[in-house]
């Protein structure tokens, strides 16, 4: 009954029209960024650039100073990478113990983690800032990584725990019978089997950390270590209607995420549809 | 560690049921056949969660009742901060804006997301490409997206250009500097970015609708609307609960887009609790007062999250019985 009919074809065309209109802002973004300074001001937003001009990108990438874009990209990469590493390492081992061992304290810990997922982060921001400042964790990448690992740990533990619960214990049993230590059984047998969970944690955490503005603004505020969104905010604040340059920064901030998205869009979408169900 | 097992040396090991210890069937007090890691493996994660989440939140709750400015000593001022919040029209406006953006974005993104999901579900040949394209805005940074829309909404931007082209010059305005329209501009920006997210949740939900039931309903003479209401909606009820809860929690915390689009202006018309927390605590150094605002936001978020759980659970129970 759900066959492809004339009406389905009409519907398909209609959805495409709506989708393309919906994505017009992205077209405007790319078209404007590729215009020269003069053309960006004078031409219509919908008009394609008369000649492809990368000068906006060049001036963005060569701007120096405290909030230089290349430096902030490096900072963002370090912080995002470090946070993912910490979340995968500490989150997976914690979730493993919590999911596999059936003691009272593991149940209590699991609920502690669940509640922390719902707990809104806003109220903790001020004390966290003061605490982090007093032990030197503000204004540097290491402190930011520690904060992110703490902030997103409940998500990581929750996701890993639900994957571990679905994994039969026979794999570790086989490994242990073959003489593996608990560490070996976990890192060489269990964790490799958890690749889908690791992928989900990495994608969700990576997106949150890479795109974050609020926490970076507060915890790195005023320091020389800036993440890309904060550098973008500062950079754009200094430009008035130089939209080709503004959009060049915006595009540069989007490229890494979009590249990942192209290669792993299925995992992204599944991660969001299934992973956030907590 | 490479272990090569010769074929003829393999034996079938049968573990007697009594000796088995899996997480599914715990035997309390008995020693496990193997130890699943060490208990201290969970320690770094537990300490971080306790410190970053629980200790920080509880301290924040305490600060909310003080007049601390981040330096020196402070006094416990009881409910003074809250009295001040609820006597200040601008802050009450921020509460209203927070609720407006949250509910506005939840309603619109859920309606649009469900429509898109229904439109591309099952039969369309290009549904995977469409899904990829429609989900794309979700992965982008909210700040970056806000700058794109700032350009669209500016006075000589594409939106006014479009209105002029179709002969509606009278509607042209500086959208982001208009006290009534600026909040709608922020709402549109948020909706544009979040619709793909609800769509994906609904697509996952729609995949669980049994085709046979829908076909049977159609054969029994149920129209499109009847099938939607009586077959599809009950099946995607969990998706509705997830999409609205997550959307509401996210909507109540909107911050990046406001800072990029209006900075809270014109004249505080687009301030939300999140921007007020930031301004009072971190720009003005009013840690106590900022914490009080954060506590108001937290209470609102928790109240709606719990209410949402209660409402959706109640309906499910009612459906079964």
CSV table of C-alpha atoms in Angstrom, one decimal, chain A residues 1-4 8-9 11-12 15-16 18-26 28-29 32 40 45-46 90-91 93-105 107 109 111-130 133 146-147 149-154 157 164-165 167-169 172-173 175-180 182-184 186-189 207 210-214 217-218 228-230 232-234 236-237 241 243 246-247 250 253-254 257-258 261-262 265-266 268-270 272-273 276-278, chain B residues 1-3 5 13 15 20-24 26-46 48-61 63-64 68 70-71 116 118-145 147-152 154 157-158 192-193 197 200-201 204 211 214-216 218-219 227 242 246 249 252-253 255-256 259-260 274 277-278 281-282 287-288 290-292 294-295 297-299 301-302 305:
chain,number,residue,atom,x,y,z
A,1,UNK,CA,0.0,0.0,0.0
A,2,UNK,CA,2.8,2.5,0.7
A,3,UNK,CA,4.0,2.4,-2.9
A,4,UNK,CA,5.6,5.2,-4.8
A,8,UNK,CA,4.6,10.7,-3.6
A,9,UNK,CA,6.6,12.3,-6.4
A,11,UNK,CA,5.5,15.3,-2.1
A,12,UNK,CA,9.1,14.6,-2.8
A,15,UNK,CA,9.9,18.6,0.5
A,16,UNK,CA,12.9,19.4,-1.6
A,18,UNK,CA,11.0,23.5,1.4
A,19,UNK,CA,14.3,22.1,2.4
A,20,UNK,CA,16.3,24.2,-0.1
A,21,UNK,CA,14.4,27.4,1.0
A,22,UNK,CA,15.2,26.4,4.6
A,23,UNK,CA,18.9,26.0,3.8
A,24,UNK,CA,19.1,29.4,2.0
A,25,UNK,CA,20.9,30.9,5.0
A,26,UNK,CA,23.8,28.5,4.4
A,28,UNK,CA,23.9,33.2,1.7
A,29,UNK,CA,26.7,32.4,4.2
A,32,UNK,CA,28.9,36.3,1.0
A,40,UNK,CA,29.8,42.1,0.1
A,45,UNK,CA,22.7,38.8,-0.5
A,46,UNK,CA,21.2,36.2,-2.8
A,90,UNK,CA,37.3,7.6,32.9
A,91,UNK,CA,33.7,7.3,31.8
A,93,UNK,CA,35.9,2.3,33.3
A,94,UNK,CA,33.5,3.8,35.8
A,95,UNK,CA,30.5,2.7,33.8
A,96,UNK,CA,32.0,-0.8,33.5
A,97,UNK,CA,32.3,-1.2,37.3
A,98,UNK,CA,28.9,0.3,37.8
A,99,UNK,CA,27.2,-1.8,35.3
A,100,UNK,CA,29.0,-5.1,35.9
A,101,UNK,CA,29.3,-5.2,39.7
A,102,UNK,CA,26.1,-5.5,41.6
A,103,UNK,CA,26.8,-4.0,44.9
A,104,UNK,CA,24.7,-1.4,46.7
A,105,UNK,CA,27.3,1.3,46.1
A,107,UNK,CA,23.4,1.2,42.3
A,109,UNK,CA,26.4,5.7,42.1
A,111,UNK,CA,21.4,7.0,40.4
A,112,UNK,CA,23.8,9.8,41.4
A,113,UNK,CA,24.9,9.9,37.8
A,114,UNK,CA,21.4,9.9,36.5
A,115,UNK,CA,20.3,12.7,38.7
A,116,UNK,CA,23.4,14.7,37.6
A,117,UNK,CA,22.2,14.4,34.0
A,118,UNK,CA,19.0,16.3,34.8
A,119,UNK,CA,20.7,18.7,37.2
A,120,UNK,CA,20.8,22.0,35.4
A,121,UNK,CA,24.4,23.3,35.1
A,122,UNK,CA,23.6,27.0,35.7
A,123,UNK,CA,23.5,27.0,39.4
A,124,UNK,CA,26.9,25.4,39.7
A,125,UNK,CA,28.6,27.8,37.3
A,126,UNK,CA,29.5,30.5,39.8
A,127,UNK,CA,30.9,28.3,42.5
A,128,UNK,CA,32.7,26.2,39.9
A,129,UNK,CA,34.3,29.4,38.5
A,130,UNK,CA,35.4,30.5,42.0
A,133,UNK,CA,40.0,30.1,39.8
A,146,UNK,CA,39.0,18.9,33.6
A,147,UNK,CA,35.9,21.0,33.8
A,149,UNK,CA,35.2,15.9,31.8
A,150,UNK,CA,33.4,16.7,35.0
A,151,UNK,CA,30.4,18.4,33.3
A,152,UNK,CA,29.9,15.7,30.7
A,153,UNK,CA,30.9,12.7,32.8
A,154,UNK,CA,27.3,11.8,33.7
A,157,UNK,CA,28.8,7.0,32.2
A,164,UNK,CA,27.6,-2.5,28.9
A,165,UNK,CA,24.3,-3.8,30.2
A,167,UNK,CA,26.9,-6.8,26.3
A,168,UNK,CA,27.1,-10.4,27.4
A,169,UNK,CA,29.6,-11.1,30.1
A,172,UNK,CA,35.3,-11.1,29.6
A,173,UNK,CA,34.8,-14.6,31.1
A,175,UNK,CA,39.3,-13.6,28.3
A,176,UNK,CA,39.8,-14.2,32.0
A,177,UNK,CA,39.7,-18.0,31.6
A,178,UNK,CA,42.4,-17.5,28.9
A,179,UNK,CA,44.5,-15.8,31.6
A,180,UNK,CA,43.8,-12.1,31.0
A,182,UNK,CA,41.0,-7.5,34.6
A,183,UNK,CA,42.9,-4.6,33.0
A,184,UNK,CA,43.7,-6.7,29.9
A,186,UNK,CA,38.7,-4.6,29.8
A,187,UNK,CA,41.1,-2.7,27.5
A,188,UNK,CA,41.7,-5.5,24.9
A,189,UNK,CA,38.4,-7.3,24.9
A,207,UNK,CA,29.9,18.6,19.5
A,210,UNK,CA,33.5,22.3,20.2
A,211,UNK,CA,30.4,24.5,19.8
A,212,UNK,CA,30.3,25.7,23.4
A,213,UNK,CA,30.4,29.4,24.0
A,214,UNK,CA,29.1,30.0,27.5
A,217,UNK,CA,33.6,32.6,27.8
A,218,UNK,CA,33.5,32.3,31.6
A,228,UNK,CA,37.1,29.3,18.5
A,229,UNK,CA,33.6,30.5,19.5
A,230,UNK,CA,34.9,33.0,21.9
A,232,UNK,CA,34.8,34.4,16.9
A,233,UNK,CA,32.7,36.5,19.2
A,234,UNK,CA,35.6,38.9,20.0
A,236,UNK,CA,33.1,39.8,15.1
A,237,UNK,CA,32.6,42.4,17.8
A,241,UNK,CA,29.2,45.0,8.8
A,243,UNK,CA,30.0,40.5,6.6
A,246,UNK,CA,32.4,37.6,9.7
A,247,UNK,CA,31.1,34.8,7.5
A,250,UNK,CA,31.8,31.5,10.7
A,253,UNK,CA,34.3,27.4,12.6
A,254,UNK,CA,31.8,25.1,10.8
A,257,UNK,CA,32.2,19.8,12.3
A,258,UNK,CA,30.7,19.5,8.9
A,261,UNK,CA,29.3,15.1,9.9
A,262,UNK,CA,29.8,14.2,6.2
A,265,UNK,CA,26.3,11.5,9.5
A,266,UNK,CA,24.5,8.2,10.3
A,268,UNK,CA,25.7,11.6,14.4
A,269,UNK,CA,22.0,11.2,13.8
A,270,UNK,CA,21.7,7.9,15.6
A,272,UNK,CA,21.3,12.2,18.8
A,273,UNK,CA,18.2,10.2,18.3
A,276,UNK,CA,20.1,11.6,24.3
A,277,UNK,CA,17.2,9.6,25.4
A,278,UNK,CA,18.4,9.8,29.0
B,1,UNK,CA,48.3,-11.0,23.6
B,2,UNK,CA,47.7,-13.4,20.8
B,3,UNK,CA,46.2,-16.7,21.6
B,5,UNK,CA,43.6,-22.1,19.8
B,13,UNK,CA,33.1,-25.6,28.9
B,15,UNK,CA,29.5,-23.5,33.6
B,20,UNK,CA,27.4,-18.4,36.8
B,21,UNK,CA,27.4,-14.8,37.9
B,22,UNK,CA,26.1,-12.3,35.4
B,23,UNK,CA,24.8,-8.9,36.1
B,24,UNK,CA,21.4,-10.1,35.1
B,26,UNK,CA,23.1,-11.3,40.9
B,27,UNK,CA,23.8,-13.5,43.8
B,28,UNK,CA,24.2,-11.3,46.7
B,29,UNK,CA,27.2,-11.9,48.9
B,30,UNK,CA,28.6,-14.6,46.7
B,31,UNK,CA,32.1,-14.2,45.2
B,32,UNK,CA,31.9,-13.5,41.5
B,33,UNK,CA,33.5,-16.0,39.1
B,34,UNK,CA,35.7,-13.1,37.8
B,35,UNK,CA,36.1,-9.6,39.1
B,36,UNK,CA,34.8,-7.0,36.7
B,37,UNK,CA,37.5,-4.5,37.0
B,38,UNK,CA,38.5,-2.9,40.3
B,39,UNK,CA,36.2,-0.8,42.4
B,40,UNK,CA,38.6,2.2,42.3
B,41,UNK,CA,38.2,2.4,38.5
B,42,UNK,CA,35.1,4.4,39.1
B,43,UNK,CA,36.8,6.8,41.5
B,44,UNK,CA,37.9,9.6,39.1
B,45,UNK,CA,34.5,9.7,37.5
B,46,UNK,CA,32.7,9.7,40.9
B,48,UNK,CA,34.5,14.6,39.3
B,49,UNK,CA,30.7,14.2,39.3
B,50,UNK,CA,30.6,15.0,43.0
B,51,UNK,CA,32.8,18.0,42.7
B,52,UNK,CA,31.8,19.5,39.4
B,53,UNK,CA,28.1,18.7,39.7
B,54,UNK,CA,26.9,18.2,43.3
B,55,UNK,CA,29.3,20.3,45.3
B,56,UNK,CA,29.1,23.2,42.8
B,57,UNK,CA,25.3,23.1,42.6
B,58,UNK,CA,24.8,23.0,46.4
B,59,UNK,CA,27.3,25.8,46.9
B,60,UNK,CA,25.5,27.8,44.3
B,61,UNK,CA,22.2,27.2,46.1
B,63,UNK,CA,25.3,31.6,47.5
B,64,UNK,CA,21.8,32.5,46.3
B,68,UNK,CA,28.6,37.9,48.1
B,70,UNK,CA,33.2,37.4,44.9
B,71,UNK,CA,35.6,39.3,47.2
B,116,UNK,CA,9.2,16.9,8.1
B,118,UNK,CA,6.0,12.4,8.3
B,119,UNK,CA,6.8,13.9,4.9
B,120,UNK,CA,10.1,12.1,4.4
B,121,UNK,CA,9.2,8.9,6.3
B,122,UNK,CA,9.3,5.6,4.3
B,123,UNK,CA,8.3,6.3,0.8
B,124,UNK,CA,10.5,9.1,-0.5
B,125,UNK,CA,13.5,8.0,-2.6
B,126,UNK,CA,15.8,10.7,-1.4
B,127,UNK,CA,14.8,10.5,2.3
B,128,UNK,CA,18.4,9.8,3.5
B,129,UNK,CA,19.8,12.9,1.7
B,130,UNK,CA,16.9,15.0,3.0
B,131,UNK,CA,17.5,13.8,6.5
B,132,UNK,CA,21.2,14.6,6.3
B,133,UNK,CA,20.5,18.1,4.9
B,134,UNK,CA,17.7,18.9,7.4
B,135,UNK,CA,19.8,17.7,10.4
B,136,UNK,CA,22.9,19.7,9.4
B,137,UNK,CA,22.0,22.9,11.2
B,138,UNK,CA,21.9,20.9,14.5
B,139,UNK,CA,25.6,20.2,14.5
B,140,UNK,CA,26.6,23.8,13.8
B,141,UNK,CA,27.6,26.1,16.6
B,142,UNK,CA,24.6,28.2,17.8
B,143,UNK,CA,26.8,31.3,17.9
B,144,UNK,CA,27.9,30.8,14.2
B,145,UNK,CA,24.3,30.2,13.2
B,147,UNK,CA,25.7,35.5,13.0
B,148,UNK,CA,24.1,34.2,9.8
B,149,UNK,CA,20.7,35.2,11.0
B,150,UNK,CA,22.0,38.5,12.2
B,151,UNK,CA,22.9,39.3,8.7
B,152,UNK,CA,19.5,38.2,7.4
B,154,UNK,CA,19.7,43.6,9.5
B,157,UNK,CA,19.7,42.5,4.8
B,158,UNK,CA,18.0,39.7,2.8
B,192,UNK,CA,15.8,27.0,12.3
B,193,UNK,CA,18.6,25.2,14.1
B,197,UNK,CA,16.8,17.6,15.9
B,200,UNK,CA,15.3,12.9,13.8
B,201,UNK,CA,13.7,11.9,17.1
B,204,UNK,CA,13.2,7.2,15.0
B,211,UNK,CA,3.2,-0.9,8.9
B,214,UNK,CA,-1.4,1.3,9.6
B,215,UNK,CA,-2.4,-0.8,6.6
B,216,UNK,CA,-5.1,-2.6,8.5
B,218,UNK,CA,-6.4,2.1,6.1
B,219,UNK,CA,-8.3,-1.0,4.9
B,227,UNK,CA,-4.6,6.9,11.0
B,242,UNK,CA,11.7,13.0,24.7
B,246,UNK,CA,14.9,18.0,25.8
B,249,UNK,CA,15.4,22.2,28.9
B,252,UNK,CA,15.1,27.5,28.9
B,253,UNK,CA,18.9,27.9,28.6
B,255,UNK,CA,22.2,32.1,25.7
B,256,UNK,CA,24.6,32.2,22.7
B,259,UNK,CA,24.5,37.4,22.9
B,260,UNK,CA,25.3,37.3,19.2
B,274,UNK,CA,20.6,32.8,31.3
B,277,UNK,CA,22.9,35.3,35.3
B,278,UNK,CA,25.9,35.9,33.1
B,281,UNK,CA,27.5,37.2,38.2
B,282,UNK,CA,30.3,37.7,35.7
B,287,UNK,CA,27.9,36.4,42.7
B,288,UNK,CA,25.2,36.2,45.3
B,290,UNK,CA,23.6,36.0,40.0
B,291,UNK,CA,23.3,32.7,41.9
B,292,UNK,CA,19.8,33.7,43.0
B,294,UNK,CA,20.5,30.9,38.5
B,295,UNK,CA,18.4,29.2,41.3
B,297,UNK,CA,16.2,29.2,36.4
B,298,UNK,CA,17.1,25.9,38.0
B,299,UNK,CA,13.8,25.7,39.8
B,301,UNK,CA,13.9,23.8,34.6
B,302,UNK,CA,13.4,21.2,37.3
B,305,UNK,CA,11.2,18.5,33.6
